[in-house]
Tab-separated table of C-alpha atoms and ligand atoms in Angstrom:
chain	number	residue	atom	x	y	z
M	1	UNK	CA	0.082	-0.158	-0.046
M	2	UNK	CA	1.230	3.430	-1.105
M	3	UNK	CA	1.250	5.836	2.026
M	4	UNK	CA	0.966	9.452	0.835
M	5	UNK	CA	1.826	13.167	2.942
M	6	UNK	CA	-0.966	15.095	2.443
M	7	UNK	CA	-1.058	18.506	4.220
M	8	UNK	CA	0.618	17.224	7.677
M	9	UNK	CA	-1.203	13.598	7.460
M	10	UNK	CA	0.715	10.305	6.006
M	11	UNK	CA	-2.512	8.227	5.219
M	12	UNK	CA	-2.777	5.256	2.283
M	13	UNK	CA	-2.702	7.118	-1.546
M	14	UNK	CA	-6.056	5.852	-1.975
M	15	UNK	CA	-7.725	7.904	0.943
M	16	UNK	CA	-6.112	11.302	0.170
M	17	UNK	CA	-8.559	13.540	-1.068
M	18	UNK	CA	-8.113	17.493	-2.419
M	19	UNK	CA	-10.762	19.614	-2.864
M	20	UNK	CA	-12.037	20.757	-6.530
M	21	UNK	CA	-11.314	24.228	-5.702
M	22	UNK	CA	-7.771	23.882	-5.177
M	23	UNK	CA	-5.852	26.333	-7.341
M	24	UNK	CA	-3.742	23.581	-8.225
M	25	UNK	CA	-6.772	21.531	-9.630
M	26	UNK	CA	-8.222	24.675	-11.170
M	27	UNK	CA	-5.465	26.028	-12.639
M	28	UNK	CA	-2.254	24.485	-12.567
M	29	UNK	CA	-1.279	26.609	-10.172
M	30	UNK	CA	1.437	25.094	-8.041
M	31	UNK	CA	5.109	23.783	-8.665
M	32	UNK	CA	6.707	20.027	-8.154
M	33	UNK	CA	9.793	18.321	-7.255
M	34	UNK	CA	10.529	14.749	-8.216
M	35	UNK	CA	13.432	13.529	-5.992
M	36	UNK	CA	14.998	9.844	-6.094
M	37	UNK	CA	15.827	7.823	-3.186
M	38	UNK	CA	18.059	4.806	-3.478
M	39	UNK	CA	17.871	2.685	0.060
M	40	UNK	CA	16.846	5.490	2.283
M	41	UNK	CA	19.525	7.986	0.363
M	42	UNK	CA	18.391	10.822	-1.880
M	43	UNK	CA	20.299	11.906	-4.991
M	44	UNK	CA	21.149	15.810	-4.466
M	45	UNK	CA	18.594	16.761	-2.286
M	46	UNK	CA	20.101	20.196	-1.610
M	47	UNK	CA	19.792	21.004	-5.174
M	48	UNK	CA	16.056	19.598	-5.707
M	49	UNK	CA	15.380	21.905	-2.456
M	50	UNK	CA	17.238	24.821	-3.821
M	51	UNK	CA	15.410	24.655	-7.288
M	52	UNK	CA	12.217	24.137	-4.957
M	53	UNK	CA	12.463	27.272	-3.817
M	54	UNK	CA	13.476	29.174	-6.735
M	55	UNK	CA	10.281	27.814	-8.309
M	56	UNK	CA	7.955	29.051	-5.294
M	57	UNK	CA	9.759	32.318	-5.569
M	58	UNK	CA	9.027	31.952	-9.210
M	59	UNK	CA	5.302	31.812	-8.636
M	60	UNK	CA	5.106	34.255	-5.427
M	61	UNK	CA	3.836	31.460	-3.326
M	62	UNK	CA	4.939	31.385	0.539
M	63	UNK	CA	5.240	28.080	2.367
M	64	UNK	CA	5.676	28.100	5.920
M	65	UNK	CA	7.493	24.677	5.931
M	66	UNK	CA	11.432	25.205	6.214
M	67	UNK	CA	14.206	22.972	4.125
M	68	UNK	CA	14.656	20.990	7.216
M	69	UNK	CA	10.949	20.241	8.046
M	70	UNK	CA	10.700	19.456	4.072
M	71	UNK	CA	12.963	17.031	4.239
M	72	UNK	CA	11.919	15.337	7.529
M	73	UNK	CA	8.936	14.905	5.595
M	74	UNK	CA	10.100	13.435	2.781
M	75	UNK	CA	12.197	11.282	5.212
M	76	UNK	CA	9.512	9.805	6.955
M	77	UNK	CA	7.742	9.433	3.310
M	78	UNK	CA	10.726	7.116	2.158
M	79	UNK	CA	10.548	5.212	5.372
M	80	UNK	CA	6.445	4.588	5.367
M	81	UNK	CA	7.254	3.210	1.754
M	82	UNK	CA	10.008	0.531	2.757
M	83	UNK	CA	12.969	2.959	1.815
M	84	UNK	CA	13.787	0.969	-1.221
M	85	UNK	CA	14.532	2.115	-4.227
M	86	UNK	CA	11.544	4.949	-5.199
M	87	UNK	CA	10.808	8.611	-6.757
M	88	UNK	CA	9.170	11.097	-4.582
M	89	UNK	CA	6.956	13.085	-5.847
M	90	UNK	CA	6.248	16.447	-3.943
M	91	UNK	CA	3.755	18.793	-4.400
M	92	UNK	CA	2.879	22.050	-3.654
M	93	UNK	CA	-0.046	24.122	-4.746
M	94	UNK	CA	-1.169	27.652	-4.032
M	95	UNK	CA	-4.059	25.660	-2.129
M	96	UNK	CA	-8.391	25.980	-1.835
M	97	UNK	CA	-10.306	29.229	-2.902
M	98	UNK	CA	-13.536	29.853	-2.435
M	99	UNK	CA	-14.031	31.689	-5.453
M	100	UNK	CA	-12.256	31.076	-8.878
M	101	UNK	CA	-10.549	34.098	-10.189
M	102	UNK	CA	-6.793	34.528	-11.407
M	103	UNK	CA	-5.519	37.234	-9.224
M	104	UNK	CA	-4.463	35.606	-5.788
M	105	UNK	CA	-3.444	36.307	-2.388
M	106	UNK	CA	-1.411	34.447	-0.512
M	107	UNK	CA	-3.996	34.282	2.636
M	108	UNK	CA	-4.975	30.720	1.778
M	109	UNK	CA	-2.589	27.703	3.317
M	110	UNK	CA	-0.854	26.215	0.583
M	111	UNK	CA	-1.705	22.559	-0.045
M	112	UNK	CA	1.324	20.137	0.584
M	113	UNK	CA	1.001	16.468	-0.925
M	114	UNK	CA	4.173	14.008	-1.530
M	115	UNK	CA	3.061	10.430	-2.603
M	116	UNK	CA	6.535	7.538	-3.323
M	117	UNK	CA	6.276	5.584	-6.160
M	118	UNK	CA	9.056	2.508	-7.258
M	119	UNK	CA	11.940	3.119	-9.351
M	120	UNK	CA	14.632	0.556	-11.315
M	121	UNK	CA	17.897	1.951	-10.347
M	122	UNK	CA	19.146	3.337	-13.619
M	123	UNK	CA	22.388	1.609	-15.793
M	124	UNK	CA	25.740	1.878	-14.516
M	125	UNK	CA	26.636	2.334	-17.879
M	126	UNK	CA	27.339	-0.708	-19.151
M	127	UNK	CA	25.066	-0.729	-22.669
M	128	UNK	CA	23.659	-4.021	-22.463
M	129	UNK	CA	21.141	-2.525	-19.627
M	130	UNK	CA	20.869	1.032	-21.089
M	131	UNK	CA	17.202	2.329	-21.651
M	132	UNK	CA	17.738	4.070	-24.806
M	133	UNK	CA	15.536	6.343	-26.291
M	134	UNK	CA	14.136	7.339	-29.978
M	135	UNK	CA	13.358	10.858	-30.379
M	136	UNK	CA	11.662	13.141	-32.717
M	137	UNK	CA	12.381	17.133	-33.308
M	138	UNK	CA	9.388	20.010	-33.277
M	139	UNK	CA	9.622	23.361	-32.293
M	140	UNK	CA	9.146	24.367	-28.933
M	141	UNK	CA	5.676	25.400	-28.170
M	142	UNK	CA	5.595	26.055	-24.511
M	143	UNK	CA	5.591	28.850	-22.872
M	144	UNK	CA	8.214	31.408	-21.607
M	145	UNK	CA	8.769	30.301	-18.227
M	146	UNK	CA	10.332	26.613	-17.898
M	147	UNK	CA	12.962	27.207	-15.626
M	148	UNK	CA	10.108	27.170	-13.109
M	149	UNK	CA	8.977	23.262	-11.802
M	150	UNK	CA	5.183	24.324	-12.542
M	151	UNK	CA	2.579	21.486	-12.247
M	152	UNK	CA	0.982	23.024	-15.738
M	153	UNK	CA	2.534	20.762	-18.335
M	154	UNK	CA	-0.086	20.495	-20.585
M	155	UNK	CA	2.444	22.108	-23.424
M	156	UNK	CA	5.422	19.095	-22.244
M	157	UNK	CA	2.356	16.520	-22.433
M	158	UNK	CA	1.091	17.924	-25.690
M	159	UNK	CA	4.795	17.217	-27.016
M	160	UNK	CA	4.986	13.942	-25.396
M	161	UNK	CA	2.468	13.019	-27.644
M	162	UNK	CA	3.942	13.471	-30.674
M	163	UNK	CA	6.771	11.611	-29.938
M	164	UNK	CA	4.432	8.625	-29.095
M	165	UNK	CA	1.824	8.986	-32.202
M	166	UNK	CA	5.292	8.952	-33.616
M	167	UNK	CA	6.532	5.491	-32.411
M	168	UNK	CA	9.088	7.590	-30.283
M	169	UNK	CA	9.435	8.122	-26.658
M	170	UNK	CA	10.616	11.702	-26.703
M	171	UNK	CA	11.251	14.868	-28.759
M	172	UNK	CA	13.582	17.111	-28.813
M	173	UNK	CA	12.732	20.829	-28.671
M	174	UNK	CA	13.986	23.706	-30.342
M	175	UNK	CA	13.257	27.475	-30.491
M	176	UNK	CA	12.319	29.606	-33.002
M	177	UNK	CA	16.165	30.430	-34.216
M	178	UNK	CA	16.554	26.733	-34.525
M	179	UNK	CA	18.311	26.107	-31.012
M	180	UNK	CA	18.007	23.169	-28.926
M	181	UNK	CA	15.881	23.718	-25.479
M	182	UNK	CA	15.426	20.476	-24.035
M	183	UNK	CA	13.602	17.667	-24.649
M	184	UNK	CA	9.258	17.168	-22.308
M	185	UNK	CA	10.407	15.073	-19.771
M	186	UNK	CA	14.488	15.774	-19.608
M	187	UNK	CA	17.723	17.883	-20.286
M	188	UNK	CA	20.092	17.508	-23.830
M	189	UNK	CA	23.446	16.846	-23.878
M	190	UNK	CA	25.595	16.474	-27.157
M	191	UNK	CA	28.589	14.531	-27.432
M	192	UNK	CA	30.653	15.344	-30.631
M	193	UNK	CA	34.560	14.660	-31.921
M	194	UNK	CA	35.309	14.092	-27.733
M	195	UNK	CA	33.620	17.398	-26.619
M	196	UNK	CA	29.976	17.416	-24.521
M	197	UNK	CA	27.914	20.138	-24.775
M	198	UNK	CA	24.552	21.359	-23.851
M	199	UNK	CA	22.668	24.954	-23.978
M	200	UNK	CA	22.881	27.378	-21.467
M	201	UNK	CA	20.066	27.604	-18.875
M	202	UNK	CA	17.767	30.349	-19.370
M	203	UNK	CA	13.493	30.727	-19.172
M	204	UNK	CA	13.594	27.917	-21.989
M	205	UNK	CA	15.007	25.443	-19.839
M	206	UNK	CA	14.579	23.675	-16.939
M	207	UNK	CA	16.877	23.759	-14.827
M	208	UNK	CA	17.417	19.619	-14.418
M	209	UNK	CA	19.580	18.741	-10.971
M	210	UNK	CA	20.777	15.361	-13.277
M	211	UNK	CA	22.030	17.861	-15.982
M	212	UNK	CA	23.851	20.262	-12.945
M	213	UNK	CA	25.192	17.120	-10.863
M	214	UNK	CA	26.521	15.898	-14.038
M	215	UNK	CA	28.237	18.377	-14.855
M	216	UNK	CA	29.412	18.599	-11.861
M	217	UNK	CA	30.830	15.008	-12.246
M	218	UNK	CA	32.216	15.443	-15.527
M	219	UNK	CA	34.126	18.339	-14.295
M	220	UNK	CA	35.247	16.446	-11.275
M	221	UNK	CA	36.566	13.116	-12.677
M	222	UNK	CA	37.409	13.705	-16.131
M	223	UNK	CA	39.558	16.021	-18.403
M	224	UNK	CA	36.706	16.302	-21.071
M	225	UNK	CA	36.049	19.498	-22.845
M	226	UNK	CA	32.357	20.213	-21.695
M	227	UNK	CA	30.810	23.662	-23.027
M	228	UNK	CA	27.788	25.485	-22.557
M	229	UNK	CA	26.051	26.934	-25.484
M	230	UNK	CA	23.265	27.372	-28.268
M	231	UNK	CA	23.324	24.004	-30.092
M	232	UNK	CA	22.006	24.253	-33.149
M	233	UNK	CA	19.445	21.618	-35.150
M	234	UNK	CA	22.298	20.827	-37.321
M	235	UNK	CA	24.149	19.962	-34.607
M	236	UNK	CA	21.817	17.620	-32.652
M	237	UNK	CA	20.997	15.888	-35.864
M	238	UNK	CA	24.836	15.174	-36.753
M	239	UNK	CA	26.054	14.672	-32.989
M	240	UNK	CA	27.633	11.182	-32.501
M	241	UNK	CA	25.964	11.020	-29.654
M	242	UNK	CA	22.781	12.731	-27.751
M	243	UNK	CA	22.475	12.094	-24.028
M	244	UNK	CA	18.956	12.851	-22.135
M	245	UNK	CA	18.974	13.886	-18.561
M	246	UNK	CA	16.469	13.061	-15.816
M	247	UNK	CA	16.421	12.091	-12.145
M	248	UNK	CA	14.512	8.788	-13.150
M	249	UNK	CA	16.696	8.438	-16.174
M	250	UNK	CA	20.079	9.576	-14.880
M	251	UNK	CA	21.991	9.761	-18.313
M	252	UNK	CA	20.113	7.821	-20.927
M	253	UNK	CA	21.062	7.610	-24.898
M	254	UNK	CA	19.432	9.102	-27.428
M	255	UNK	CA	19.516	6.205	-30.316
M	256	UNK	CA	17.785	7.849	-33.059
M	257	UNK	CA	16.205	10.772	-33.973
M	258	UNK	CA	13.155	11.100	-36.900
M	259	UNK	CA	13.955	7.712	-37.971
M	260	UNK	CA	17.370	8.155	-38.526
M	261	UNK	CA	20.522	6.408	-35.977
M	262	UNK	CA	22.353	8.602	-33.769
M	263	UNK	CA	25.919	7.390	-34.417
M	264	UNK	CA	26.187	4.140	-34.635
M	265	UNK	CA	22.664	3.749	-33.546
M	266	UNK	CA	23.998	2.199	-30.030
M	267	UNK	CA	24.617	3.810	-26.519
M	268	UNK	CA	28.034	5.485	-27.228
M	269	UNK	CA	31.235	4.984	-25.401
M	270	UNK	CA	30.966	8.849	-23.788
M	271	UNK	CA	27.563	8.029	-22.964
M	272	UNK	CA	28.903	4.840	-21.366
M	273	UNK	CA	31.875	6.918	-19.146
M	274	UNK	CA	29.750	9.308	-18.276
M	275	UNK	CA	26.526	7.251	-16.900
M	276	UNK	CA	29.321	5.332	-15.108
M	277	UNK	CA	30.711	8.170	-13.162
M	278	UNK	CA	27.452	9.959	-12.494
M	279	UNK	CA	26.552	6.343	-11.307
M	280	UNK	CA	28.756	6.250	-8.977
M	281	UNK	CA	29.206	10.052	-7.711
M	282	UNK	CA	25.423	10.055	-7.773
M	283	UNK	CA	25.360	10.402	-3.580
M	284	UNK	CA	28.705	13.120	-3.302
M	285	UNK	CA	27.421	16.340	-3.386
M	286	UNK	CA	24.540	18.298	-2.081
M	287	UNK	CA	23.365	15.691	0.361
V	1	PLP	C1	10.441	19.389	-18.874
V	1	PLP	C2	11.882	18.792	-18.188
V	1	PLP	N1	13.196	19.374	-18.664
V	1	PLP	C3	13.971	18.775	-17.996
V	1	PLP	C4	13.757	17.603	-16.713
V	1	PLP	C5	14.884	17.139	-15.586
V	1	PLP	O1	15.265	17.504	-14.429
V	1	PLP	P1	15.869	16.859	-13.247
V	1	PLP	O2	16.984	16.194	-13.845
V	1	PLP	O3	15.772	17.500	-12.278
V	1	PLP	O4	14.670	15.510	-13.306
V	1	PLP	C6	13.003	16.924	-16.573
V	1	PLP	C7	12.346	16.575	-15.018
V	1	PLP	O5	11.256	16.042	-15.150
V	1	PLP	C8	11.567	17.978	-17.090
V	1	PLP	O6	10.399	17.440	-17.048
């Protein structure tokens, strides 16, 4: 039985109830985090909390809980769900209102909801157990505040369905200048001629914790050249390797883009080394 946390109580997920007048339901007015935990140990909890605070600031939502209180409740949720390999979904919305109106005050109490779901520990870098992705490319039609981890994900959902409808698992998004932004649920890296490149953070991109941790690990444990700069569609489509990054996938190889193989069409050697290092060092920082 999955145990959830809702506004101070630990209860079976199936018994959790939220009012339809919650602004999270009415407007998608909330933010969230997905935090992996392996055998009771969070990956980069400090980075997740930092981004949560940035998202809360970005939507002008003030919560009474300190970081220590949030960690305590997440720890307890993991414990009550058996402390195995699990993802923790944490969502904070602007709470329940009497009247549906766009403008908000911060008078009502935020709704804090979290639950745990089982995850498989990603590959340790062996190509044989890599989860590979086929991707399609599209023009990014989401909103101009993608740096906020908003629960309002309809733009991402519709882009993901474009991938699914074309028999793929992810979509690589490009802005009006035909520069790479990210994927529907991941950040993106390319690797070519021994160089790793990823777009710089701005309002078009979610500042992924896995992206950040990957950059830390590559800086600390390799002498690879890493460039953070605009990446053109031509560079993505001719790259030797393309990787996705997200908390539940860590680094995952893209082996096909718009039906064409990426490099050899198999997980590449740089991905393998990067994911091995990520796996080894994922608990090193931001605990
Ligand atoms: C749009 C988008 N970009 C990037 C990411 C990766 O972020 P993280 O590494 O923090 O999971 C996600 C994860 O959900 C995402 O939804």
